[in-house]
Amino acid sequence: MVEIDSTPVWGPQHFSFPSCSTTGSDFVSWFQVLGENLVVHLDQERSGKYLEVHSLRLPPTPAPPRTEGVLASVMAPLWPCILVAASGILAIDAPHPRNSVLHHLTKQLLQKYHKEVRPVHDWTETTTVYLDLFVHAVLDVDAKNQILKTSIWYREVWNDEFLSWNSSMFDEIREISLPLNAIWAPDIIINEFVDTERSPDLPYVYVNSSGTIKNSKPIQVVSACGLETYAFPFDIQNCSLTFSSILHTVEDVDLAFLRSREDIKHDKKMFLNDSEWELLSVSSAYSILQSSAGDFAQIQFNVVIRRHPLVYVVSLLIPSVFLMLVDLWSFYLPPHCRARIVFKTNVLVGYTVFKVNMSDEVPRSAGSVPLIGIFFTVCIAFLVLSLFKSILLVRFLHDERRSGQEWPLSCLQGDTDADGPTVHPRAQDAGVTGSPICQEHQAQAGTLKEVWSQLHSINNHLRTQDQARRQEVGWLTLLYRLDRLLFRSYLVMLGLYTVTLCSLWALWSGL
């Protein structure tokens, strides 16, 4: 039941009636019903059971006339309906009290805030910015352009003396979010940046009641890095990310670590290991850069990564070893054999095709050459040298045999008369006593002088052939020794190549 005294009394009155609100939240609000010469002021208390009308008053007028008294007596039965309707409107349309307080707090903090000024009351006081870094993934390693592309999660925390409040005065609100572009933010950059920063737009930061601001955001960093590819595919890269203020000296803005350096170094929980690279550590160091413009604080994070080599071992190293072994087996063919030239030519074509395919997978750098590329160049040099030696040997032996066949004929033709009969070359090899041609010629000549001339020619021919054979044997001996030297050098180089790769693999596995 609504408890209302219907006696018309001029001045403030106090009424109470059950609340019609179905909501259970505690709030305080005001409502005014404006009617003809009537003002109702409602207040819902935190007690919750009743809505109290603290004032029911008419505008000040002279002594109330009789018609106004009649009007008051007529409106008295309508007051409960008016109050119940007002309470329903309050319960439905009134904003949530916490939102109202949050809006009031935000407006109060930013109303007279100047983001162009460093947020300290005493300008001699230093603003310390605490940094933290998480490496999320290695996106690309460009050895040719010396560029590393990584995805990191970056956090910075600093204190703003102008953004603090007493939480007990604002419904115990201890932390709010504010637009980043509405407050002062430190001008921290990465010195190794070589491209524009790519990160999602996160326009808000968190601010607590003590004025501590927390700004976190993911960044795709494209930075310059000195990449070493000598030990490819067992290479380990060390790239640095240096954070510093671009304008403020260490007297204005100082840097510090948000976590301990050991925690930062061994934290790999956010790194994606399904890529080509593996994160080893993220070491960090604090230093002060001295320059003519002043002293600047900087923090350097050294990101150490290593490559997963298994795919390159299967696709590059093992086939290269097989190709070197095939070239090594070609040394068992005789040096003067023409089939060896054909075989080594085919191996050279295989080297060329494999090196063209390998150039697409091996990183290219102007500062260093991969070890596998050096060994391939040495192998090709040995192959070309051996092939050139075999070609010279075959050519030399071919010339010697041609000269050995034609030399006796020229000698015999030079010593005989133009009208005399010619001697068949086979007669010279058969000897004087056992050759019927020589006997017939001797019988026909009939003179001892002609016999002596023929014997002298045969003797010269045999000496020439013997000298040619000795010279051929000497060249063959020299080339065999050279071939043996190339074989041993090739074997030593292949062993050195295998031992080096195994050592690099063992060193890579030990880290």
Coordinates of N, CA and C in Angstrom, one line a residue, residues 58-260:
L58 N 5.2 23.8 -4.6 CA 4.7 24.6 -5.6 C 5.5 25.9 -5.7
P59 N 5.6 26.5 -6.8 CA 6.3 27.8 -6.9 C 5.7 28.8 -5.9
P60 N 6.6 29.6 -5.3 CA 6.1 30.5 -4.3 C 5.1 31.5 -4.9
T61 N 4.0 31.6 -4.2 CA 2.9 32.5 -4.6 C 2.3 33.1 -3.4
P62 N 1.5 34.1 -3.6 CA 0.8 34.7 -2.4 C -0.1 33.6 -1.8
A63 N -0.9 34.0 -0.9 CA -1.8 33.1 -0.2 C -2.6 32.3 -1.2
P64 N -2.6 31.0 -1.0 CA -3.2 30.1 -2.0 C -4.7 30.4 -2.1
P65 N -5.2 30.6 -3.3 CA -6.7 30.8 -3.4 C -7.4 29.6 -3.2
R66 N -8.7 29.7 -3.2 CA -9.5 28.5 -3.0 C -9.5 27.5 -4.1
T67 N -9.4 28.1 -5.4 CA -9.3 27.2 -6.5 C -8.1 26.3 -6.5
E68 N -7.0 26.8 -6.0 CA -5.8 26.0 -5.9 C -6.0 24.9 -4.8
G69 N -6.6 25.1 -3.8 CA -6.9 24.1 -2.8 C -7.8 23.0 -3.4
V70 N -8.7 23.4 -4.2 CA -9.6 22.4 -4.9 C -8.7 21.6 -5.8
L71 N -7.7 22.3 -6.5 CA -6.9 21.6 -7.4 C -6.0 20.6 -6.7
A72 N -5.5 20.9 -5.5 CA -4.7 20.0 -4.8 C -5.5 18.8 -4.3
S73 N -6.7 19.0 -3.9 CA -7.5 17.9 -3.5 C -7.9 17.0 -4.6
V74 N -8.0 17.6 -5.9 CA -8.3 16.7 -7.0 C -7.0 15.9 -7.5
M75 N -5.8 16.5 -7.3 CA -4.6 15.8 -7.7 C -4.1 14.8 -6.7
A76 N -4.6 14.9 -5.5 CA -4.1 14.0 -4.5 C -4.3 12.5 -4.8
P77 N -5.5 12.1 -5.4 CA -5.6 10.7 -5.8 C -4.7 10.3 -6.9
L78 N -4.2 11.2 -7.7 CA -3.3 10.9 -8.9 C -1.9 10.8 -8.5
W79 N -1.5 11.3 -7.3 CA 0.0 11.2 -7.0 C 0.6 9.8 -7.0
P80 N -0.1 8.8 -6.5 CA 0.5 7.5 -6.5 C 0.8 7.0 -7.9
C81 N -0.1 7.3 -8.9 CA 0.1 6.9 -10.3 C 1.3 7.6 -10.9
I82 N 1.4 8.9 -10.5 CA 2.5 9.7 -11.1 C 3.8 9.2 -10.5
L83 N 3.9 8.9 -9.2 CA 5.1 8.4 -8.6 C 5.5 7.0 -9.1
V84 N 4.5 6.1 -9.3 CA 4.8 4.8 -9.8 C 5.4 4.8 -11.2
A85 N 4.7 5.7 -12.1 CA 5.2 5.8 -13.4 C 6.6 6.4 -13.5
A86 N 6.9 7.4 -12.6 CA 8.3 7.9 -12.5 C 9.3 6.9 -12.1
S87 N 8.9 6.1 -11.1 CA 9.9 5.0 -10.7 C 10.2 4.0 -11.8
G88 N 9.2 3.7 -12.6 CA 9.4 2.8 -13.7 C 10.3 3.4 -14.8
I89 N 10.1 4.7 -15.1 CA 11.0 5.3 -16.0 C 12.4 5.3 -15.5
L90 N 12.6 5.6 -14.2 CA 13.9 5.6 -13.6 C 14.6 4.2 -13.7
A91 N 13.8 3.2 -13.5 CA 14.4 1.8 -13.5 C 14.8 1.4 -14.9
I92 N 14.1 1.9 -15.9 CA 14.4 1.5 -17.3 C 15.4 2.4 -17.9
D93 N 15.3 3.7 -17.9 CA 16.1 4.6 -18.7 C 17.3 5.1 -18.0
A94 N 17.4 5.0 -16.7 CA 18.6 5.6 -16.0 C 19.9 4.8 -16.3
P95 N 21.0 5.5 -16.6 CA 22.3 4.8 -16.9 C 22.8 4.1 -15.7
H96 N 23.7 3.0 -16.0 CA 24.3 2.3 -14.9 C 25.2 3.2 -14.1
P97 N 25.2 3.1 -12.8 CA 26.0 4.0 -12.0 C 27.5 3.9 -12.3
R98 N 28.0 2.7 -12.5 CA 29.4 2.5 -12.7 C 29.9 3.2 -14.0
N99 N 29.0 3.1 -15.1 CA 29.3 3.7 -16.3 C 29.4 5.3 -16.1
S100 N 28.5 5.7 -15.4 CA 28.4 7.2 -15.1 C 29.7 7.6 -14.4
V101 N 30.1 6.8 -13.4 CA 31.3 7.2 -12.7 C 32.5 7.1 -13.6
L102 N 32.6 6.0 -14.4 CA 33.7 5.9 -15.3 C 33.8 7.0 -16.3
H103 N 32.7 7.4 -16.8 CA 32.7 8.6 -17.7 C 33.1 9.8 -17.0
H104 N 32.6 10.0 -15.8 CA 33.0 11.2 -15.0 C 34.5 11.2 -14.7
L105 N 35.1 10.0 -14.4 CA 36.5 9.9 -14.1 C 37.3 10.2 -15.4
T106 N 37.0 9.6 -16.5 CA 37.7 9.8 -17.7 C 37.7 11.3 -18.1
K107 N 36.5 11.9 -18.0 CA 36.4 13.3 -18.3 C 37.2 14.2 -17.4
Q108 N 37.3 13.8 -16.1 CA 38.1 14.6 -15.2 C 39.6 14.5 -15.4
L109 N 40.0 13.2 -15.9 CA 41.5 13.0 -16.1 C 41.9 13.8 -17.3
L110 N 41.1 13.8 -18.4 CA 41.6 14.3 -19.7 C 41.1 15.8 -19.9
Q111 N 40.4 16.3 -18.9 CA 39.8 17.7 -19.2 C 40.9 18.7 -19.3
K112 N 41.8 18.7 -18.4 CA 42.9 19.7 -18.4 C 44.3 19.0 -18.7
Y113 N 44.3 17.9 -19.4 CA 45.5 17.2 -19.6 C 46.2 17.7 -20.9
H114 N 47.5 17.9 -20.9 CA 48.2 18.4 -22.0 C 49.2 17.3 -22.4
K115 N 49.0 16.6 -23.5 CA 49.8 15.5 -24.0 C 51.1 16.0 -24.6
E116 N 51.3 17.3 -24.8 CA 52.6 17.7 -25.4 C 53.7 17.9 -24.3
V117 N 53.3 17.8 -23.0 CA 54.3 18.0 -22.0 C 54.6 16.7 -21.3
R118 N 55.8 16.5 -21.0 CA 56.2 15.3 -20.3 C 55.5 15.3 -18.9
P119 N 54.9 14.1 -18.5 CA 54.0 14.1 -17.4 C 54.7 14.0 -16.0
V120 N 55.4 15.1 -15.6 CA 56.0 15.2 -14.3 C 55.7 16.6 -13.7
H121 N 55.5 16.6 -12.4 CA 55.3 17.9 -11.8 C 56.6 18.7 -11.7
D122 N 57.8 18.0 -11.4 CA 59.1 18.6 -11.4 C 59.8 18.3 -12.6
W123 N 60.1 19.3 -13.4 CA 60.7 19.0 -14.7 C 62.1 18.4 -14.7
T124 N 62.8 18.5 -13.5 CA 64.1 17.9 -13.3 C 64.0 16.4 -13.1
E125 N 62.8 15.9 -12.8 CA 62.6 14.5 -12.5 C 62.6 13.7 -13.8
T126 N 63.3 12.5 -13.8 CA 63.4 11.7 -15.0 C 62.2 10.7 -15.1
T127 N 61.7 10.6 -16.3 CA 60.6 9.6 -16.6 C 61.3 8.3 -17.0
T128 N 61.1 7.3 -16.3 CA 61.6 6.0 -16.6 C 60.6 5.1 -17.3
V129 N 61.1 4.6 -18.5 CA 60.2 3.7 -19.3 C 60.8 2.3 -19.2
Y130 N 59.9 1.4 -18.8 CA 60.3 0.0 -18.6 C 59.9 -0.8 -19.9
L131 N 60.9 -1.5 -20.4 CA 60.7 -2.2 -21.7 C 60.7 -3.7 -21.5
D132 N 60.0 -4.4 -22.4 CA 59.9 -5.9 -22.4 C 59.7 -6.4 -23.8
L133 N 60.2 -7.6 -24.1 CA 60.2 -8.0 -25.5 C 60.0 -9.5 -25.5
F134 N 59.1 -10.0 -26.4 CA 58.8 -11.4 -26.6 C 59.0 -11.6 -28.2
V135 N 59.8 -12.6 -28.5 CA 60.0 -12.9 -30.0 C 58.9 -14.0 -30.3
H136 N 58.1 -13.6 -31.3 CA 57.0 -14.5 -31.6 C 57.3 -15.5 -32.8
A137 N 58.0 -15.0 -33.8 CA 58.3 -15.8 -35.0 C 59.4 -15.1 -35.8
V138 N 60.1 -15.9 -36.5 CA 61.1 -15.4 -37.6 C 60.4 -15.6 -38.9
L139 N 60.1 -14.4 -39.5 CA 59.3 -14.5 -40.8 C 60.2 -14.7 -42.0
D140 N 61.3 -14.0 -42.0 CA 62.2 -14.1 -43.2 C 63.6 -13.7 -42.9
V141 N 64.6 -14.4 -43.5 CA 66.0 -14.0 -43.4 C 66.5 -13.8 -44.8
D142 N 66.8 -12.6 -45.2 CA 67.3 -12.2 -46.5 C 68.8 -12.0 -46.4
A143 N 69.6 -13.0 -46.7 CA 71.0 -12.9 -46.6 C 71.6 -12.0 -47.7
K144 N 70.9 -11.9 -48.8 CA 71.5 -11.1 -49.9 C 71.4 -9.6 -49.6
N145 N 70.3 -9.2 -49.0 CA 70.1 -7.8 -48.6 C 70.4 -7.5 -47.1
Q146 N 70.8 -8.6 -46.4 CA 71.2 -8.4 -45.0 C 70.0 -7.9 -44.2
I147 N 68.8 -8.5 -44.3 CA 67.6 -8.1 -43.6 C 67.0 -9.2 -42.9
L148 N 66.6 -9.0 -41.7 CA 65.9 -9.9 -40.8 C 64.5 -9.4 -40.6
K149 N 63.5 -10.3 -40.8 CA 62.1 -9.9 -40.6 C 61.5 -10.8 -39.4
T150 N 61.1 -10.2 -38.3 CA 60.6 -10.9 -37.2 C 59.3 -10.3 -36.7
S151 N 58.6 -11.2 -36.0 CA 57.4 -10.7 -35.3 C 57.6 -10.8 -33.8
I152 N 57.4 -9.6 -33.2 CA 57.7 -9.5 -31.7 C 56.5 -8.9 -31.0
W153 N 56.4 -9.2 -29.7 CA 55.4 -8.6 -28.9 C 56.1 -7.6 -27.9
Y154 N 55.8 -6.4 -28.0 CA 56.5 -5.3 -27.4 C 55.7 -4.7 -26.3
R155 N 56.3 -4.5 -25.1 CA 55.6 -3.9 -24.0 C 56.4 -2.7 -23.4
E156 N 55.7 -1.6 -23.1 CA 56.4 -0.5 -22.4 C 55.5 0.0 -21.3
V157 N 56.1 0.3 -20.2 CA 55.4 0.8 -19.0 C 56.1 2.0 -18.4
W158 N 55.3 3.1 -18.1 CA 55.8 4.3 -17.6 C 54.8 4.9 -16.6
N159 N 55.2 5.9 -15.8 CA 54.3 6.5 -14.9 C 54.0 7.9 -15.3
D160 N 52.7 8.2 -15.3 CA 52.2 9.6 -15.6 C 51.6 10.2 -14.4
E161 N 52.3 11.2 -13.9 CA 51.8 11.8 -12.6 C 50.5 12.6 -12.8
F162 N 50.1 12.9 -14.0 CA 48.8 13.7 -14.2 C 47.6 12.8 -14.4
L163 N 47.8 11.4 -14.4 CA 46.7 10.5 -14.6 C 46.5 9.6 -13.4
S164 N 46.5 10.1 -12.2 CA 46.3 9.3 -11.0 C 45.0 9.8 -10.3
W165 N 44.4 9.0 -9.5 CA 43.1 9.3 -8.8 C 43.0 8.5 -7.6
N166 N 42.1 8.9 -6.8 CA 41.7 8.2 -5.5 C 40.6 7.2 -5.9
S167 N 40.8 5.9 -5.9 CA 39.8 5.0 -6.3 C 38.6 4.9 -5.4
S168 N 38.8 5.3 -4.1 CA 37.6 5.3 -3.2 C 36.6 6.3 -3.5
M169 N 37.0 7.4 -4.2 CA 36.1 8.4 -4.6 C 35.4 8.1 -5.9
F170 N 35.8 7.1 -6.6 CA 35.2 6.7 -7.9 C 34.8 5.3 -7.9
D171 N 34.0 4.9 -6.9 CA 33.4 3.6 -6.9 C 34.4 2.4 -7.0
E172 N 35.6 2.6 -6.4 CA 36.7 1.7 -6.4 C 37.2 1.2 -7.7
I173 N 37.1 2.1 -8.7 CA 37.7 1.9 -10.0 C 39.2 2.1 -9.9
R174 N 40.0 1.0 -10.2 CA 41.4 1.0 -10.1 C 42.2 1.0 -11.4
E175 N 41.5 0.7 -12.5 CA 42.2 0.7 -13.8 C 41.2 1.0 -14.9
I176 N 41.6 1.8 -15.8 CA 40.7 2.2 -16.9 C 41.6 2.2 -18.2
S177 N 40.9 2.2 -19.4 CA 41.6 2.3 -20.7 C 41.4 3.7 -21.2
L178 N 42.4 4.3 -21.8 CA 42.4 5.6 -22.4 C 43.0 5.6 -23.8
P179 N 42.5 6.5 -24.6 CA 43.1 6.5 -26.0 C 44.6 6.9 -25.9
L180 N 45.4 6.2 -26.7 CA 46.8 6.5 -26.7 C 47.1 7.8 -27.3
N181 N 46.3 8.3 -28.3 CA 46.6 9.6 -28.9 C 46.2 10.7 -28.0
A182 N 45.5 10.5 -26.9 CA 45.1 11.5 -26.0 C 46.1 11.8 -24.8
I183 N 47.1 11.0 -24.7 CA 48.0 11.2 -23.6 C 49.5 11.2 -24.1
W184 N 50.4 11.6 -23.2 CA 51.8 11.6 -23.6 C 52.3 10.2 -23.7
A185 N 53.1 9.9 -24.7 CA 53.8 8.6 -24.9 C 55.2 8.8 -25.2
P186 N 56.1 7.9 -24.7 CA 57.6 8.1 -25.0 C 57.9 7.8 -26.5
D187 N 58.9 8.5 -27.0 CA 59.2 8.3 -28.4 C 60.3 7.3 -28.6
I188 N 60.0 6.0 -28.3 CA 60.9 4.9 -28.3 C 60.9 4.3 -29.7
I189 N 62.0 4.2 -30.4 CA 62.1 3.6 -31.7 C 63.2 2.5 -31.7
I190 N 63.2 1.7 -32.8 CA 64.2 0.6 -33.0 C 65.2 1.2 -34.0
N191 N 66.5 1.2 -33.6 CA 67.5 1.9 -34.4 C 67.8 1.1 -35.7
E192 N 67.5 -0.2 -35.7 CA 67.8 -1.1 -36.8 C 66.7 -1.1 -37.9
F193 N 65.7 -0.3 -37.7 CA 64.5 -0.3 -38.6 C 65.0 0.1 -40.0
V194 N 64.6 -0.7 -41.0 CA 64.9 -0.3 -42.4 C 63.6 -0.3 -43.3
D195 N 62.5 -0.5 -42.6 CA 61.2 -0.4 -43.3 C 60.2 0.1 -42.3
T196 N 59.0 0.5 -42.9 CA 57.9 1.0 -42.0 C 57.4 -0.1 -41.0
E197 N 57.0 0.4 -39.9 CA 56.5 -0.5 -38.8 C 55.2 -1.1 -39.2
R198 N 55.0 -2.4 -39.1 CA 53.8 -3.0 -39.5 C 53.2 -3.7 -38.3
S199 N 52.1 -3.1 -37.7 CA 51.5 -3.6 -36.5 C 50.0 -3.3 -36.6
P200 N 49.2 -4.1 -35.9 CA 47.8 -3.8 -35.9 C 47.5 -2.5 -35.1
D201 N 46.5 -1.8 -35.4 CA 46.2 -0.5 -34.7 C 45.5 -0.8 -33.4
L202 N 46.2 -0.6 -32.3 CA 45.7 -0.8 -30.9 C 45.7 0.6 -30.3
P203 N 44.5 1.2 -30.3 CA 44.5 2.7 -30.0 C 44.4 2.9 -28.5
Y204 N 44.3 1.9 -27.6 CA 44.1 2.1 -26.2 C 45.2 1.6 -25.4
V205 N 45.4 2.2 -24.2 CA 46.4 1.8 -23.2 C 45.7 1.7 -21.9
Y206 N 46.2 0.9 -21.0 CA 45.7 0.8 -19.6 C 46.3 1.7 -18.6
V207 N 45.5 2.4 -17.8 CA 46.1 3.3 -16.8 C 45.5 2.9 -15.4
N208 N 46.3 2.7 -14.4 CA 45.8 2.4 -13.1 C 45.7 3.6 -12.2
S209 N 45.2 3.5 -11.0 CA 44.9 4.7 -10.2 C 46.2 5.4 -9.7
S210 N 47.3 4.7 -9.7 CA 48.6 5.3 -9.4 C 49.3 6.0 -10.5
G211 N 48.7 6.0 -11.7 CA 49.3 6.7 -12.8 C 50.2 5.8 -13.7
T212 N 50.3 4.5 -13.5 CA 51.1 3.6 -14.3 C 50.4 3.3 -15.6
I213 N 51.1 3.5 -16.7 CA 50.5 3.2 -18.0 C 51.2 2.0 -18.6
K214 N 50.3 1.1 -19.2 CA 50.8 -0.1 -19.8 C 50.4 -0.1 -21.3
N215 N 51.4 -0.1 -22.1 CA 51.2 -0.2 -23.6 C 51.8 -1.4 -24.2
S216 N 51.0 -2.3 -24.8 CA 51.4 -3.5 -25.4 C 50.9 -3.6 -26.8
K217 N 51.8 -4.1 -27.7 CA 51.4 -4.2 -29.1 C 52.3 -5.2 -29.8
P218 N 51.8 -5.9 -30.8 CA 52.6 -6.7 -31.7 C 53.2 -5.9 -32.8
I219 N 54.4 -6.2 -33.2 CA 55.1 -5.4 -34.2 C 55.8 -6.4 -35.2
Q220 N 55.7 -6.2 -36.5 CA 56.5 -6.9 -37.5 C 57.8 -6.0 -37.8
V221 N 58.9 -6.4 -37.3 CA 60.1 -5.6 -37.4 C 60.9 -6.1 -38.6
V222 N 61.2 -5.2 -39.5 CA 62.1 -5.4 -40.6 C 63.4 -4.6 -40.3
S223 N 64.4 -5.4 -39.9 CA 65.7 -4.7 -39.4 C 66.9 -5.2 -40.1
A224 N 67.9 -4.3 -40.1 CA 69.2 -4.7 -40.7 C 70.0 -5.6 -39.8
C225 N 70.6 -6.6 -40.4 CA 71.4 -7.5 -39.6 C 72.5 -8.1 -40.4
G226 N 73.7 -8.2 -39.8 CA 74.9 -8.8 -40.5 C 74.8 -10.3 -40.4
L227 N 74.3 -10.9 -41.5 CA 74.1 -12.4 -41.6 C 75.3 -13.1 -42.1
E228 N 75.7 -14.1 -41.4 CA 76.9 -14.9 -41.8 C 76.4 -16.3 -42.4
T229 N 76.7 -16.6 -43.6 CA 76.2 -17.8 -44.2 C 77.3 -18.8 -44.5
Y230 N 78.5 -18.6 -43.9 CA 79.6 -19.5 -44.2 C 79.3 -21.0 -43.8
A231 N 78.7 -21.2 -42.6 CA 78.4 -22.5 -42.1 C 77.1 -23.1 -42.6
F232 N 76.5 -22.5 -43.6 CA 75.2 -23.0 -44.1 C 75.3 -24.5 -44.5
P233 N 74.3 -25.3 -44.1 CA 73.0 -25.0 -43.5 C 73.1 -25.1 -41.9
F234 N 74.2 -25.1 -41.3 CA 74.4 -25.1 -39.9 C 74.7 -23.8 -39.3
D235 N 74.2 -22.7 -39.9 CA 74.5 -21.4 -39.5 C 73.7 -20.9 -38.3
I236 N 74.3 -20.0 -37.5 CA 73.6 -19.4 -36.4 C 73.8 -17.9 -36.5
Q237 N 72.6 -17.2 -36.4 CA 72.6 -15.8 -36.7 C 72.3 -15.1 -35.3
N238 N 73.0 -13.9 -35.2 CA 72.8 -13.1 -34.0 C 72.5 -11.7 -34.5
C239 N 71.2 -11.3 -34.3 CA 70.7 -10.0 -34.8 C 70.3 -9.2 -33.6
S240 N 70.5 -7.9 -33.6 CA 70.2 -7.0 -32.4 C 69.1 -6.1 -32.8
L241 N 68.3 -5.8 -31.7 CA 67.2 -4.8 -31.8 C 67.4 -3.8 -30.7
T242 N 67.8 -2.6 -31.0 CA 68.2 -1.6 -30.1 C 67.1 -0.5 -29.9
F243 N 66.6 -0.4 -28.7 CA 65.5 0.6 -28.4 C 66.1 1.8 -27.7
S244 N 65.7 3.0 -28.2 CA 66.2 4.2 -27.6 C 65.2 5.3 -27.9
S245 N 65.3 6.4 -27.1 CA 64.5 7.6 -27.4 C 65.2 8.4 -28.5
I246 N 64.3 8.9 -29.4 CA 64.9 9.6 -30.5 C 65.2 11.1 -30.2
L247 N 64.6 11.7 -29.2 CA 64.8 13.1 -28.9 C 65.2 13.3 -27.4
H248 N 64.6 12.5 -26.5 CA 64.9 12.8 -25.1 C 66.2 12.2 -24.6
T249 N 67.0 13.0 -23.9 CA 68.2 12.5 -23.4 C 67.9 11.7 -22.1
V250 N 69.0 11.1 -21.6 CA 68.8 10.2 -20.4 C 68.4 11.0 -19.2
E251 N 68.6 12.3 -19.2 CA 68.2 13.2 -18.1 C 66.6 13.3 -18.1
D252 N 66.0 13.2 -19.3 CA 64.6 13.3 -19.4 C 63.9 12.0 -19.4
V253 N 64.3 11.1 -20.2 CA 63.7 9.7 -20.4 C 64.8 8.7 -20.2
D254 N 64.7 7.8 -19.2 CA 65.6 6.7 -19.0 C 64.9 5.4 -19.3
L255 N 65.6 4.4 -19.6 CA 65.1 3.1 -19.9 C 65.5 2.1 -18.9
A256 N 64.7 1.1 -18.7 CA 65.0 0.0 -17.7 C 64.2 -1.3 -18.2
F257 N 64.6 -2.4 -17.6 CA 64.0 -3.7 -17.9 C 62.7 -3.9 -17.1
L258 N 61.7 -4.4 -17.7 CA 60.4 -4.7 -17.0 C 60.6 -6.0 -16.3
R259 N 61.3 -7.0 -16.8 CA 61.6 -8.2 -16.2 C 63.1 -8.4 -16.0
S260 N 63.5 -9.4 -15.3 CA 64.9 -9.7 -15.2 C 65.5 -10.1 -16.5

